Every structure is written in structure tokens, then in C-alpha cells.
Coordinates of C-alpha atoms in Angstrom, one line a residue:
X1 CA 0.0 0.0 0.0
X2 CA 1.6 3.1 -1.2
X3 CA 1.1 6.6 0.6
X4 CA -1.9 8.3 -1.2
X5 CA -1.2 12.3 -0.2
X6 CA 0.7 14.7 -2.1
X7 CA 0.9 16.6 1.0
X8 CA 4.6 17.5 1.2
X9 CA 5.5 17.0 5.1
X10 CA 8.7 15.7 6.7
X11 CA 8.7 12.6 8.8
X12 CA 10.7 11.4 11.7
X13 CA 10.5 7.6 12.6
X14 CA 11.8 8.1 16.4
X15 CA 12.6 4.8 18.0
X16 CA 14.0 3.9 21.3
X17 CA 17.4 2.8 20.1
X18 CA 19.0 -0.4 21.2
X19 CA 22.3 -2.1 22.5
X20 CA 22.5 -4.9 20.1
X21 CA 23.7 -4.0 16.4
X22 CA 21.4 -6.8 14.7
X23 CA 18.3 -4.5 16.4
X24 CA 20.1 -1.1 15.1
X25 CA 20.6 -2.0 11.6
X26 CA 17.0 -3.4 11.1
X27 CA 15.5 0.2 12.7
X28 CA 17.3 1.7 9.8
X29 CA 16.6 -1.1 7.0
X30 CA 13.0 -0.3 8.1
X31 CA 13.4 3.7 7.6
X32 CA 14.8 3.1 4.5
X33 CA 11.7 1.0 2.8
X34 CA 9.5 3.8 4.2
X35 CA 11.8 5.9 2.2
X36 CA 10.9 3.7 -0.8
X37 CA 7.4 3.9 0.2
X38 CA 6.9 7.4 0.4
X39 CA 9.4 9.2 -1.9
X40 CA 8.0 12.0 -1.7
X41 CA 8.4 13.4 1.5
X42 CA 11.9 13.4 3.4
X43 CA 12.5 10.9 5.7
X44 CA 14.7 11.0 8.9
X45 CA 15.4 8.7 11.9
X46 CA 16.9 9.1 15.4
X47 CA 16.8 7.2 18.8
X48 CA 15.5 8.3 22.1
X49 CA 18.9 6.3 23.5
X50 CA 21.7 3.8 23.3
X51 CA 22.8 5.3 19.5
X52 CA 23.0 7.8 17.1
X53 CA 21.7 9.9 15.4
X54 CA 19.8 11.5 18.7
X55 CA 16.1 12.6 18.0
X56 CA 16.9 16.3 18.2
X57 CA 19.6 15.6 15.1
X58 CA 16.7 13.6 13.3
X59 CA 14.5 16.9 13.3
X60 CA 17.7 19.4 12.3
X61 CA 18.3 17.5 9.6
X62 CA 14.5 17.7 9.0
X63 CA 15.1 21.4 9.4
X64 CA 18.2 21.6 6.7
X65 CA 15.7 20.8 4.1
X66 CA 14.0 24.3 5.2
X67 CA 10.8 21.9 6.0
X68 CA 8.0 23.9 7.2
X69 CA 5.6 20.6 8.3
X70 CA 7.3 18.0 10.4
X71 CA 5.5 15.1 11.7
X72 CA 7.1 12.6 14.5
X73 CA 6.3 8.9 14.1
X74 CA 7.2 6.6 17.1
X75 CA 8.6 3.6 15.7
X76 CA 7.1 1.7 18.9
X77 CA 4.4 -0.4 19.1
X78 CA 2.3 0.4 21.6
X79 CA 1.5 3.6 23.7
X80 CA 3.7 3.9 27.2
X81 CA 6.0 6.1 28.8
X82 CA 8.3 6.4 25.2
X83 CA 5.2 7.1 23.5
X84 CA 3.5 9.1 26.2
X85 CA 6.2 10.9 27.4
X86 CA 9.9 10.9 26.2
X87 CA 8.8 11.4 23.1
X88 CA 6.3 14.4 22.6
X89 CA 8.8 16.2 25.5
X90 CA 11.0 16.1 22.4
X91 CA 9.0 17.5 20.2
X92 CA 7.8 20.0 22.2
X93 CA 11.4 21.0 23.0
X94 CA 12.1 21.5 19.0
X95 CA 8.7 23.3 18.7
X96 CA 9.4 25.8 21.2
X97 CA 13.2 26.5 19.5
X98 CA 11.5 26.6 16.3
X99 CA 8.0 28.0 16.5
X100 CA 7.9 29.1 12.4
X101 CA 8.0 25.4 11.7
X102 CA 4.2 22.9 12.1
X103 CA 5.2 20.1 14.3
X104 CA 2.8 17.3 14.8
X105 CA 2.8 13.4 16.1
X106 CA 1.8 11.1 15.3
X107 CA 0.1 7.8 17.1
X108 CA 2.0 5.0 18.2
X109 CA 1.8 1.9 15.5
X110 CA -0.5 -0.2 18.0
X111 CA -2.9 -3.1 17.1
X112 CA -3.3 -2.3 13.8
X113 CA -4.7 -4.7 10.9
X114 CA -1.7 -5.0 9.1
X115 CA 0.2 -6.0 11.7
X116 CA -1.9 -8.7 12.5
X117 CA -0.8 -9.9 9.1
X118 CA 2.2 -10.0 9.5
X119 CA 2.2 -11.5 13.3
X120 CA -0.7 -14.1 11.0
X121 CA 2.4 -14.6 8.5
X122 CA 5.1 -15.1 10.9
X123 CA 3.0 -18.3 12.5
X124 CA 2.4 -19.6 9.1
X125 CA 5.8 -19.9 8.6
X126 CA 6.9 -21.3 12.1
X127 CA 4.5 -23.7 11.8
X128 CA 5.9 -24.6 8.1
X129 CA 9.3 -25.0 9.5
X130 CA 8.2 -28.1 11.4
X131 CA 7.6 -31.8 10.5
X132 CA 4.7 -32.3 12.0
X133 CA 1.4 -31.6 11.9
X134 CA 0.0 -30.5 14.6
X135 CA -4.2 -28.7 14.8
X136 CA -4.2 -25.2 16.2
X137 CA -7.2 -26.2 18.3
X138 CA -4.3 -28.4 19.9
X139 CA -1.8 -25.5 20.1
X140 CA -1.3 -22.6 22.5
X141 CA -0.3 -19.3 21.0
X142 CA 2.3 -17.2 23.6
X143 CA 2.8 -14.4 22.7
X144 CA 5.6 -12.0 24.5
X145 CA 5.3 -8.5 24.4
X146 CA 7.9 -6.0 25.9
X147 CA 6.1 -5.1 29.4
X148 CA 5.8 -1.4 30.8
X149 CA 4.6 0.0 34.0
X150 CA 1.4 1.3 31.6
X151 CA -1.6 -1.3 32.4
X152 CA -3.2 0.5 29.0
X153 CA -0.2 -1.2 27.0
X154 CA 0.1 -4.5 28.8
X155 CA -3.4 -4.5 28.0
X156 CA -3.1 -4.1 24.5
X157 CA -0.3 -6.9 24.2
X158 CA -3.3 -9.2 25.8
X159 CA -5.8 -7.8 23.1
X160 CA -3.7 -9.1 20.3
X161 CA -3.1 -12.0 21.5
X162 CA -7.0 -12.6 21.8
X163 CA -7.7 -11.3 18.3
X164 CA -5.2 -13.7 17.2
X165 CA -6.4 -16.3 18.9
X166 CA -9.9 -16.2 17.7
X167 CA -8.8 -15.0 14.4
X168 CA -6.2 -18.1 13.8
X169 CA -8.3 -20.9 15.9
X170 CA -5.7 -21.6 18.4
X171 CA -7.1 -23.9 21.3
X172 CA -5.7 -20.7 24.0
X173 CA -3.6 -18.1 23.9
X174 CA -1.4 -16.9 26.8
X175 CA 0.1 -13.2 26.9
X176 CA 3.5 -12.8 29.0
X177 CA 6.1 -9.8 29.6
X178 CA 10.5 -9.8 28.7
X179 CA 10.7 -7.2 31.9
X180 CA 8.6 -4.7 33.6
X181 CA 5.0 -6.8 34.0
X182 CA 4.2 -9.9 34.7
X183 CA 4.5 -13.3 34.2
X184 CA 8.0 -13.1 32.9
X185 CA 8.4 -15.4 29.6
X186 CA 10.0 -18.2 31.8
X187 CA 7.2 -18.2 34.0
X188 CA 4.8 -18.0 31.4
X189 CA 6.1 -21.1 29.6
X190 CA 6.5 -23.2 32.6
X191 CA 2.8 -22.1 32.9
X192 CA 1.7 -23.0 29.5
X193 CA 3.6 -26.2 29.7
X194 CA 1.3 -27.9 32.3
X195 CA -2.2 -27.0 30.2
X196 CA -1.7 -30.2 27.9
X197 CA -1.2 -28.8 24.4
X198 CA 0.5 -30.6 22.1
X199 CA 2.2 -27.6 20.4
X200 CA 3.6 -23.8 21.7
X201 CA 4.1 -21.1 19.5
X202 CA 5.8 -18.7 21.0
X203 CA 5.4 -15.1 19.4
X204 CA 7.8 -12.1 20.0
X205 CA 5.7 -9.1 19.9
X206 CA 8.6 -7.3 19.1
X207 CA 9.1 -4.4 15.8
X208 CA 13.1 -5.5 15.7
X209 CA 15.7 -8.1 16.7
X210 CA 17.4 -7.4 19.6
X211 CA 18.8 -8.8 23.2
X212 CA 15.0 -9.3 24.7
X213 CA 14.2 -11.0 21.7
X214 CA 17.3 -13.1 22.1
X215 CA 16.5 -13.6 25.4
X216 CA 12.7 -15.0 24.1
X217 CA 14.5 -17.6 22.2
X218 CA 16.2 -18.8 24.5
X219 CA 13.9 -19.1 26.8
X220 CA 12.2 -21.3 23.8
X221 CA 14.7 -23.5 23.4
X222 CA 15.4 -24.3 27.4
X223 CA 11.5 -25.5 27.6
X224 CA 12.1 -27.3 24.3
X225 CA 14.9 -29.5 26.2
X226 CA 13.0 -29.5 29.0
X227 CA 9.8 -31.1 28.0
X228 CA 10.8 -32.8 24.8
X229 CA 7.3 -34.3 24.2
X230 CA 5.8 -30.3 23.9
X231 CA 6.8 -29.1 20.6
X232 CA 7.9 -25.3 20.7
X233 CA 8.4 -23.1 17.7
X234 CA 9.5 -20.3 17.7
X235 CA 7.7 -17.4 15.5
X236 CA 9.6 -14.8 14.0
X237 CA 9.0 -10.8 15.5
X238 CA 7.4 -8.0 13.2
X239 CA 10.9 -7.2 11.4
X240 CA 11.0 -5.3 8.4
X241 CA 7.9 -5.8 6.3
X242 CA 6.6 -3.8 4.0
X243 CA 3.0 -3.6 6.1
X244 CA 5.1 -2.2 8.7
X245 CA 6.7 0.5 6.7
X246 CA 3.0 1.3 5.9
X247 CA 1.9 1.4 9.0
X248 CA 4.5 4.3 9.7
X249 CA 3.5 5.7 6.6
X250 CA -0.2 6.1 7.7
X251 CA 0.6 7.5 11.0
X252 CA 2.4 9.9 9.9
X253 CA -0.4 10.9 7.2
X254 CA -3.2 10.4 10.3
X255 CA -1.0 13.0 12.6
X256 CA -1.0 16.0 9.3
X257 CA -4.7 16.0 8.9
X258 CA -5.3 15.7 12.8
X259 CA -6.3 12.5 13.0
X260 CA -3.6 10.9 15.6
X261 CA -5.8 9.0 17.5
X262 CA -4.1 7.4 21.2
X263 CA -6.4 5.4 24.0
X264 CA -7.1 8.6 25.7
X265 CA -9.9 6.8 28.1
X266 CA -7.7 4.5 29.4
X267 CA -4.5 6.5 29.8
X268 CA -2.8 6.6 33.4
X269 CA -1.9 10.4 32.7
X270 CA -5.2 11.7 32.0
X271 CA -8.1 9.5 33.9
X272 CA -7.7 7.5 37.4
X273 CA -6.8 4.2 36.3
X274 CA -6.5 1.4 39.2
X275 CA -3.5 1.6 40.9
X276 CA -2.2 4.3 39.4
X277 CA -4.1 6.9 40.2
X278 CA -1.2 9.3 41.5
X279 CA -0.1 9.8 37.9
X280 CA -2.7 11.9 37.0
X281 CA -1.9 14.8 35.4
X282 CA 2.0 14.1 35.5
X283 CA 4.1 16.5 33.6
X284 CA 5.8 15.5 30.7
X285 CA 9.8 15.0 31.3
X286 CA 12.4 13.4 29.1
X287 CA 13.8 10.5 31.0
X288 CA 16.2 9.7 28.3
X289 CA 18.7 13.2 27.7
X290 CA 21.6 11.5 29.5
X291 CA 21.7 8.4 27.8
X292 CA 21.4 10.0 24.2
X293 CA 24.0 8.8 21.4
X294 CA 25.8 6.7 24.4
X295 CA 27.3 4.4 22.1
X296 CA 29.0 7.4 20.2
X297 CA 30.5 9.1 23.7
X298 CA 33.4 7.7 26.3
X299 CA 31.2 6.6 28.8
X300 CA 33.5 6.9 31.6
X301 CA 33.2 10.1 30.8
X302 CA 29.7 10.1 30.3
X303 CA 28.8 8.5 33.7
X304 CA 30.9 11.5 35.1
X305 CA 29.1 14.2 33.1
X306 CA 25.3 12.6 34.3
X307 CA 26.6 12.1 38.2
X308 CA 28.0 15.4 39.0
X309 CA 28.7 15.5 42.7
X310 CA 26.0 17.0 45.5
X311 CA 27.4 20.9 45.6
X312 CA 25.1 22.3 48.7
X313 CA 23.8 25.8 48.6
X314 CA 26.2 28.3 50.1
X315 CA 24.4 28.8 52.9
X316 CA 23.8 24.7 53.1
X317 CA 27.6 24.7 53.4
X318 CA 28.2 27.1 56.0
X319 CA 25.7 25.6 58.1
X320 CA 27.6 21.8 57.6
X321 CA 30.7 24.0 58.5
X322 CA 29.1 24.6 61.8
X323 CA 27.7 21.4 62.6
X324 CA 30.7 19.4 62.0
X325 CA 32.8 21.6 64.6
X326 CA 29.4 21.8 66.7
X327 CA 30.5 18.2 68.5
X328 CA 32.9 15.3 68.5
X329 CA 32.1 12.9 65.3
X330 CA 34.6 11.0 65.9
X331 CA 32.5 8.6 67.7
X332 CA 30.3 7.5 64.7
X333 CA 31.0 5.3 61.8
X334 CA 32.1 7.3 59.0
X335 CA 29.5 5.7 56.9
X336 CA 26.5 7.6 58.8
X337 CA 28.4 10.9 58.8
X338 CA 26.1 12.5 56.0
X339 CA 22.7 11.2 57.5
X340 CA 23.9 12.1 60.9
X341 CA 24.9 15.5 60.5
X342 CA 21.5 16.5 58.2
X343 CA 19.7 15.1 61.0
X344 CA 21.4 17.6 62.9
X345 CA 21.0 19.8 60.5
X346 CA 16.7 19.0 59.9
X347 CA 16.2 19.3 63.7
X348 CA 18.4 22.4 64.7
X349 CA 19.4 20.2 67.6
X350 CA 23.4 18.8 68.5
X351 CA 21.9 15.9 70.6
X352 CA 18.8 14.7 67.5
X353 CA 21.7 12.0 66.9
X354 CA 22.8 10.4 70.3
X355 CA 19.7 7.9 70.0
X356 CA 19.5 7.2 66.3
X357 CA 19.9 3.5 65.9
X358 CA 21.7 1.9 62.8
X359 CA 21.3 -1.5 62.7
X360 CA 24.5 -3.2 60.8
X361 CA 25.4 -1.9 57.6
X362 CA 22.0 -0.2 57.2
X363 CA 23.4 2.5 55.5
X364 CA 25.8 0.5 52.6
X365 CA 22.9 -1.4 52.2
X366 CA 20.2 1.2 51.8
X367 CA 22.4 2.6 49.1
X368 CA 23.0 -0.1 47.2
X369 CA 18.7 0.0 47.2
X370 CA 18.4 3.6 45.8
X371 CA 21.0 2.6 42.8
X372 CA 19.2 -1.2 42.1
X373 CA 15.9 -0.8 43.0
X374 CA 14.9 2.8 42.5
X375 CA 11.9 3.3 44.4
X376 CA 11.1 5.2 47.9
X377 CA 7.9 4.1 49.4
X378 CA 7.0 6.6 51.9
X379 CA 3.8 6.5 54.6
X380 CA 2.4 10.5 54.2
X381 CA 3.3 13.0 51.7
X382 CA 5.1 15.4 54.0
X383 CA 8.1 12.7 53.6
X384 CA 7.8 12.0 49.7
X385 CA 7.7 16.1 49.5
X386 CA 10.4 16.4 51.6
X387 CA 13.0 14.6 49.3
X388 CA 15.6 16.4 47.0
X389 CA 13.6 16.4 43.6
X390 CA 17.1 17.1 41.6
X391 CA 18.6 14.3 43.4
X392 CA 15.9 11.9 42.6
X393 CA 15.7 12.9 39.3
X394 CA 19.6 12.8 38.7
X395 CA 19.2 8.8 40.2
X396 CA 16.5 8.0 38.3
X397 CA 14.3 7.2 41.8
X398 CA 10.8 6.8 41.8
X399 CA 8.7 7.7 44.6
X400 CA 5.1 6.4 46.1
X401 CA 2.7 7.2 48.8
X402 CA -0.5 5.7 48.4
X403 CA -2.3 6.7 52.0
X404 CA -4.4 9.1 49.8
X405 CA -5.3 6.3 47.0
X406 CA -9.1 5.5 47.1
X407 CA -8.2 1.6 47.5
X408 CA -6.0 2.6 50.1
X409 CA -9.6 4.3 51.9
X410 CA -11.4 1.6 50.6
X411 CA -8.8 -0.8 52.8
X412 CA -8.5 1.2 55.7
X413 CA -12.6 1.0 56.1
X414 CA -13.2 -2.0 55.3
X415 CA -10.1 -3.8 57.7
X416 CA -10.4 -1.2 60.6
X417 CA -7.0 0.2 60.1
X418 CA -5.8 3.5 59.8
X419 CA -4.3 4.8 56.2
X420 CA -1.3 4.9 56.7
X421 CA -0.8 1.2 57.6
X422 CA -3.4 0.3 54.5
X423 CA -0.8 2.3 52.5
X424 CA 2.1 0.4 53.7
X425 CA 0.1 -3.1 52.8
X426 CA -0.7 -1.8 49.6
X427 CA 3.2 -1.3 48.9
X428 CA 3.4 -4.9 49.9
X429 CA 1.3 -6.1 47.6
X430 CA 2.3 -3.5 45.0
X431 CA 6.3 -3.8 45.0
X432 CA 7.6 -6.5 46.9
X433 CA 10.6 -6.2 48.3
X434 CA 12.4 -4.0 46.2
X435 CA 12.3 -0.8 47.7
X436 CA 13.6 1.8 50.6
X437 CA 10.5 2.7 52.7
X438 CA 10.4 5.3 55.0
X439 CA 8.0 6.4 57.6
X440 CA 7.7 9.5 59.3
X441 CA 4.8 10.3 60.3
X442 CA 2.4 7.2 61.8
X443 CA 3.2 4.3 64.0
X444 CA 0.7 2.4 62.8
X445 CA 2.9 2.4 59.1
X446 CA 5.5 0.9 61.7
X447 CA 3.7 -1.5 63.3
X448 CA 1.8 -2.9 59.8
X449 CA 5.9 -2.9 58.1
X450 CA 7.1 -5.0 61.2
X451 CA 3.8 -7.4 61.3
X452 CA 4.3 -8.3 57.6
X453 CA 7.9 -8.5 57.6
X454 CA 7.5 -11.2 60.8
X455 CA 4.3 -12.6 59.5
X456 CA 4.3 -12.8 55.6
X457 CA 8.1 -12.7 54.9
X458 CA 8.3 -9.0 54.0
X459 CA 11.9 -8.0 53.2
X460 CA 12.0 -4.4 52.3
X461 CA 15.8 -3.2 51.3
X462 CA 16.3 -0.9 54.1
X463 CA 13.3 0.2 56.7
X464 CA 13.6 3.9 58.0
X465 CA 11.3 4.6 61.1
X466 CA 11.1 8.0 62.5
X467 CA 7.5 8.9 63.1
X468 CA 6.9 11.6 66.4
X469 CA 4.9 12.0 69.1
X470 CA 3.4 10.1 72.3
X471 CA 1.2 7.7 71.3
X472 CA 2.5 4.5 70.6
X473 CA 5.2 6.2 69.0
X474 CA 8.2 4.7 71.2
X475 CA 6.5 1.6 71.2
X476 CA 6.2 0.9 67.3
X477 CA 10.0 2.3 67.3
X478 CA 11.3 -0.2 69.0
X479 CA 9.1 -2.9 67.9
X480 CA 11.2 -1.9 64.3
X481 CA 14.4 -1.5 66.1
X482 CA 14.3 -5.4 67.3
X483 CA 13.0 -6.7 64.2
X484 CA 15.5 -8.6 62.7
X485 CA 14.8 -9.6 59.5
X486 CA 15.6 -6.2 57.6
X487 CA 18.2 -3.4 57.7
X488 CA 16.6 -0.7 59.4
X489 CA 17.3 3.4 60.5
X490 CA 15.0 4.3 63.8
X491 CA 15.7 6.0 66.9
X492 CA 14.4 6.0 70.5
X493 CA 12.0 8.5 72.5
X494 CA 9.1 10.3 70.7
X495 CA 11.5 12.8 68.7
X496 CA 11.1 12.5 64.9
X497 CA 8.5 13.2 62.2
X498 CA 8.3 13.3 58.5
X499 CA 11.1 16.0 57.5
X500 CA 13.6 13.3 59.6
X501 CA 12.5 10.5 57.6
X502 CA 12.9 12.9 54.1
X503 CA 16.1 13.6 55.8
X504 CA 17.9 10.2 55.8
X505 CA 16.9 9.4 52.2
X506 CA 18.6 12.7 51.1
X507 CA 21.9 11.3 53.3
X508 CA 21.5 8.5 51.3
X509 CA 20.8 9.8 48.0
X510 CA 24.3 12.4 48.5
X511 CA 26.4 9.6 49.7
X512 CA 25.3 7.2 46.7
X513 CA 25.4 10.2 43.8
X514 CA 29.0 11.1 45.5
X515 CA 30.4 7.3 45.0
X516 CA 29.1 7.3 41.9
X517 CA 31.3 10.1 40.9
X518 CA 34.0 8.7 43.0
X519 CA 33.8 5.4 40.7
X520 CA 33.6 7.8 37.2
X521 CA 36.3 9.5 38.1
X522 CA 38.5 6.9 39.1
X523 CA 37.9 5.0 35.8
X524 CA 38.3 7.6 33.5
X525 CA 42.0 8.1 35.6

């Protein structure tokens, strides 16, 4: 299917960009049959991260040809955070630099009919490649699709998968995630194995060839040696197709005449969605500026330019200058120096620190957290509003504080407990272990952390407790302080609150951006 408009517009294929050359190289085989395709418009490509050309040098080179219309066509499949965010924060960026030139963009690919031919196509053949013959009422369809933290996109992944299903007569179909959501391919396959089909086909839902799609096929071929009676074939991804090319084509023709149409009424940003109801309304930042061209920079170097070390506010520094000849430090750890001392610092008060308790290696540990995990869970705002934004930002860290969430009120009346603890079971059940949580403000938070860290086998990364006040604030505080299980920051006594809590992430988050620098600088050496 050629273009059908004369309508002389530039287009940009934006894609995310990738670590593995086979992935690269088919981006660009792609951009270059759209070329074919549509000859008559000018036709440039760039990458969000991971190579080169950047997206900002795909639109100048747009802008050499003295193009007045540019349109941006994400070369993704489905609408997420890319498609939601990075990328129209890159647009917006060129269309405020350059406000004689018509920018538009254009919709994500998504479940589009011609794409369904081509998944349709791919089967055909994987099912050609084998020497038997096998019914598709007897055969499970899994198809694997990238995984975000959008529902709306996950969701999508599961809507071609049906459509395939019932389109192709596969006895079931069975939708699982590379990264991000859930079930992981491995689990999914073990899954699948155990419903009694005589065939898999396992589908990449994937535009290109890259390491997750590697990673697909391998996970193929480990449940092919492990359960050699189930046959498992192996479909090829999208790839470059010429439906695919059109598919780009049309976007970009859809986004000109104002047509761009995205899943508005189930989009996180704009409506209250389940779970995510805190994301609402969220600005629109590009998460991927560091990272741009990476494979065309040093990136020693590079890591040292994106983790420049914490330089406090003059003021900030004259006050440190006090505090650390206010006392004798040289009975603490080194290690809990910077949490120490902004304690200090937070509460206007020499003595805040003599009853902090630490237990061992809390602090190492709870930096190791921020860097892997990259999440704070915090009991009340006042503690999530308290942490450095540039600092977060800077380590990537994601914060959340559910105890205004309508399932958290939802839990709290229906249980008999207060919000706060209901907020600290819904980070449970939300994100597992893999995050810093820090309470400042309620000892109930404390006392529901403790009772599913004893009782369900909790294991937050690091635990900070710090709530104040006189009812059963001592009490939940050293409840925490002898719970073994986890690393954990509390103190004794009913000093505290949620700025102290804010306080010891930010000692955290300085001590792990320093190291980082530390470790840039010494490579690059």
C-alpha cells in the first residue's frame, strides 16, 4: 500500500534505540523502505537512547531541508511512557526552538490490521518449518510483548493476542512480559507447559531483533529441552515488512490531517486508572537526555558528566561547616556521617543523633537499594515532598505514597486500620521487596511494616522509622528496632516526624550520587 497524499510533510521515525547492532541495523533497513514507500516526502530517523543519530539531530536534519511541516512517528508499538512521554517532551522542546516550523505526532503503531498480518504470517511460517502436523485447536499461542509499567499497554499486548487467537483458531492463547510486568516469559512457559497442548508457539511481539528477543528464544529453546514431548516453535518478530513500513506511513499521514488517535480513556496520565491513580496529570519529562547517542560518547566520561557530585547551597555549606565543629564525630561510623549531620541539620538540635539507631550496615545497604531498586515508598506525603527532587531525578528514583489512594480508603474501612498502615500493605502487595520505605509520620505504618515482615516474609531493602509523638510512637520504634529480618534506620523516644524521615533518604541519596562520581572519576584516571 503506497502513501496516497501529495501533502509534502517531513517525517521522523523516532525509536528507542537499542544495545544490540542486529536491532540497530534493522530500525534503519525499516526507515529506509519507508523511504521507498513514500518518496515523496523526506524521511529521517533518530533514537531516544543507546545510538545515534539522537532525535533532536533527526528533526535538524528535518530542518536543513527548510521543511515547514514535520511530523514525529514513534517507531514503537504500543503507547507507554516512550510514547506518552519521552517522546512528545521532544518535540515540544524543538517546537518551542523553532515556532515558524508545524510540528505534529503522530500515534504509536499499536494493534493495527496489518500488523496482524504479519504476526498471521510469521505463524504460518513457524508452523511450516516443522515436521509435523500439529491442529491449532491443539496448540497454545504465547505471545511475548515488551512489558511497561502502563496497564493500558500490557493491556493491548493481551488484546492481540485474543484477536489472534480467535482470528487463527488456536485452542488458548497466553500473553507474557520480557521485563517490567508480569509473568516473565520463563514463567509464562513453565505455565503453558502444564495445560496439555500438544504444540507452543511462541510469538515475539517485538518491531526488531534485539537482546529481549534473544533472550525470548532462549527461553524457547530451554522448555524445548526440558519437556521434549511439547513441541515449541519459535515465530519470528514484526521485522522489516513492507506492512510495517506502511503502517508508519499512515501515522504519519493520520497526525498531518489531525487525526492521531491514542487510547485517551484508558491512559494513566489523563483518567484514574486502578493503581495508578497518582499519575494523573504528570508532567511530561524526558527521562532519556543522559543516555542520548551513548554508544558514540566515552562513557566513563559520560557517567561523570550525568553524576556530578551533590554541591550544597552556600548557605547549606556554611551551616555543615558549623555542625561538624558543633560536636565530637569522631565517635560515629564514618559511613553515617552525611545522614547524621543533616539530622542535625533537619532538627536544629546537636543531641537529635545520640539515639539514632543503625542496625549493621544499614546504610551501605540502603544505598545499594536507591541505585538497584529505585523506588522510595513513603507513609504520608510530607516525607515524599520532603525529598531532594534534583537528586531523585539525577538517580532515576521513583517515589510512592498511596495513603491518599481511594483503594487505600477503601482498605483502611473496610479492615479497621488506619491509612497509613493500609498504605504500607498496599506497597506490599504492589512492589515487593524491592524498595527503601520510610516512615515518618504514623506508628501504625511501623507496626503494619514490622507485622508483615515477621508474618508474611516482608523483606524491604532498608526500613527507616522515624514517626513523632506520644502515642505508641516509642512503642512501634522499638518494635522496628528489634525486628531482625531487615536493615533498618529508627531511633528512641518520641522525637522524629516526616522531614527526619525525608532527611535520611537525602543522606542516602548524597552519599550514593557522591560514590558514583567517585567510581567515574576513578575510571576515567
Amino acid at each position: 500500500m503506497q502513501a496516497e497524499t501529495n501533502q509534502q510533510f517531513g517525517i521522523v521515525i523516532a525509536g528507542h534505540g537499542s544495545r544490540d547492532a542486529d536491532g540497530i541495523r534493522e530500525f534503519e533497513q525499516l526507515v529506509e523502505l519507508v523511504r521507498e514507500r513514500a518518496p515523496q516526502h523526506v524521511v529521517s530517523h533518530g533514537y531516544l537512547e543507546f545510538a545515534g543519530p539522537t532525535i533532536d539531530q533527526a528533526i535538524a536534519a528535518q530542518l536543513n531541508t527548510d521543511a515547514k511541516q514535520i511530523v514525529m512517528v514513534p517507531g514503537i508499538l504500543l503507547a507507554a511512557t516512550h510514547a506518552k512521554n519521552d517522546l512528545p517532551s521532544e518535540l515540544l522542546t524543538s517546537a518551542r526552538e523553532h515556532p515558524d516550523v508545524d510540528f505534529h505526532f503522530g500515534a504509536p503503531m499499536g494493534l493495527h490490521p496489518l500488523l496482524l498480518q504479519v504476526v498471521q504470517q510469521r505463524i504460518v511460517e513457524a508452523e511450516s518449518a516443522s515436521s509435523k502436523t500439529v491442529r491449532r485447536a491443539d496448540t497454545c499461542l504465547v505471545l511475548v510483548g515488551r512489558g511497561t509499567t502502563d496497564p493500558d499497554a500490557n493491556g493491548e499486548v493481551a488484546k492481540f493476542a485474543r484477536m489472534i487467537e480467535e482470528g487463527m483458531g488456536f485452542g488458548a492463547s497466553y500473553v507474557c512480559y520480557s521485563g517490567t510486568a508480569k509473568p516473565l516469559v520463563a514463567d509464562g512457559l513453565r505455565a503453558v507447559a502444564q495445560l496439555g497442548y500438544a504444540r507452543l508457539i511462541v510469538v515475539p511481539f517485538f518491531l526488531f531483533d534485539g537482546i529481549l528477543v534473544k533472550r525470548i528464544y532462549e527461553a524457547a529453546d530451554a522448555m524445548q529441552e526440558r519437556e521434549p514431548e511439547l513441541e515449541v516453535l519459535k515465530a519470528g518478530y514484526l521485522g522489516v515488512h513492507p506492512n510495517v513500513a506502511d503502517v508508519l506511513i499512515s501515522r504519519a499521514k493520520e497526525a498531518v490531517e489531525g487525526r492521531a488517535e491514542m487510547n485517551c480513556s484508558l491512559c494513566k496520565y489523563r483518567v484514574q486508572i486502578v493503581g495508578f491513580e497518582q499519575q494523573v496529570g504528570e508532567p511530561q519529562r524526558p527521562h532519556h537526555l543522559q543516555v542520548r547517542g551513548l554508544f558514540e560518547k566515552a562513557i566513563a566520561a559520560e557517567t561523570a558528566t550525568e553524576f556530578a557530585p551533590y554541591v550544597p547551597h552556600p548557605i547549606e555549606a556554611e551551616s555543615f561547616r558549623i555542625i561538624a565543629a558543633g560536636r565530637d564525630w569522631s565517635v560515629f561510623p564514618e559511613a553515617h556521617l552525611t545522614v547524621l549531620q543533616r539530622l542535625v541539620h533537619t532538627s536544629g538540635d546537636f543531641n537529635a543523633v545520640d539515639d539514632i539507631y543503625f542496625s549493621p550496615g544499614a546504610v551501605e545497604t540502603g544505598i545499594r537499594a536507591l541505585l538497584r531498586c529505585k523506588r522510595v515508598v513513603t507513609d504520608v506525603t510530607m516525607v515524599q515532598t520532603g525529598l531532594k527532587r534534583a537528586l531523585l531525578e539525577q538517580l532515576g528514583i521513583e517515589t510512592w505514597c498511596g495513603v491518599h489512594d481511594h483503594e487505600t480508603a477503601l482498605m483502611a474501612q473496610t479492615q479497621g486500620i488506619t491509612r497509613s498502615a493500609a498504605g504500607i500493605r498496599r506497597a506490599f502487595e504492589k512492589f515487593g521487596n524491592d524498595i527503601v520505605l520510610s516512615i515518618g509520620d504514623a506508628p501504625t505504618a511501623i507496626r503494619e511494616a514490622v507485622r508483615l515482615i515477621r508474618e508474611h516474609g516482608w523483606r524491604p531493602q532498608l526500613v527507616i522509622g522515624l514517626p513523632v509523638g506520644f502515642v505508641g510512637t516509642c512503642e512501634s520504634k522499638a518494635e522496628l528496632k528489634r525486628c531482625l529480618q531487615v536493615p533498618r534506620i529508627t531511633n528512641s523516644g518520641t522525637r522524629g516526624g516526616s522531614p527526619w524521615a525525608a532527611t535520611v533518604v537525602n543522606g542516602l541519596m548524597i552519599d550514593a550520587v557522591n560514590q558514583l562520581v567517585s567510581l567515574a572519576t576513578n575510571n576515567i584516571d
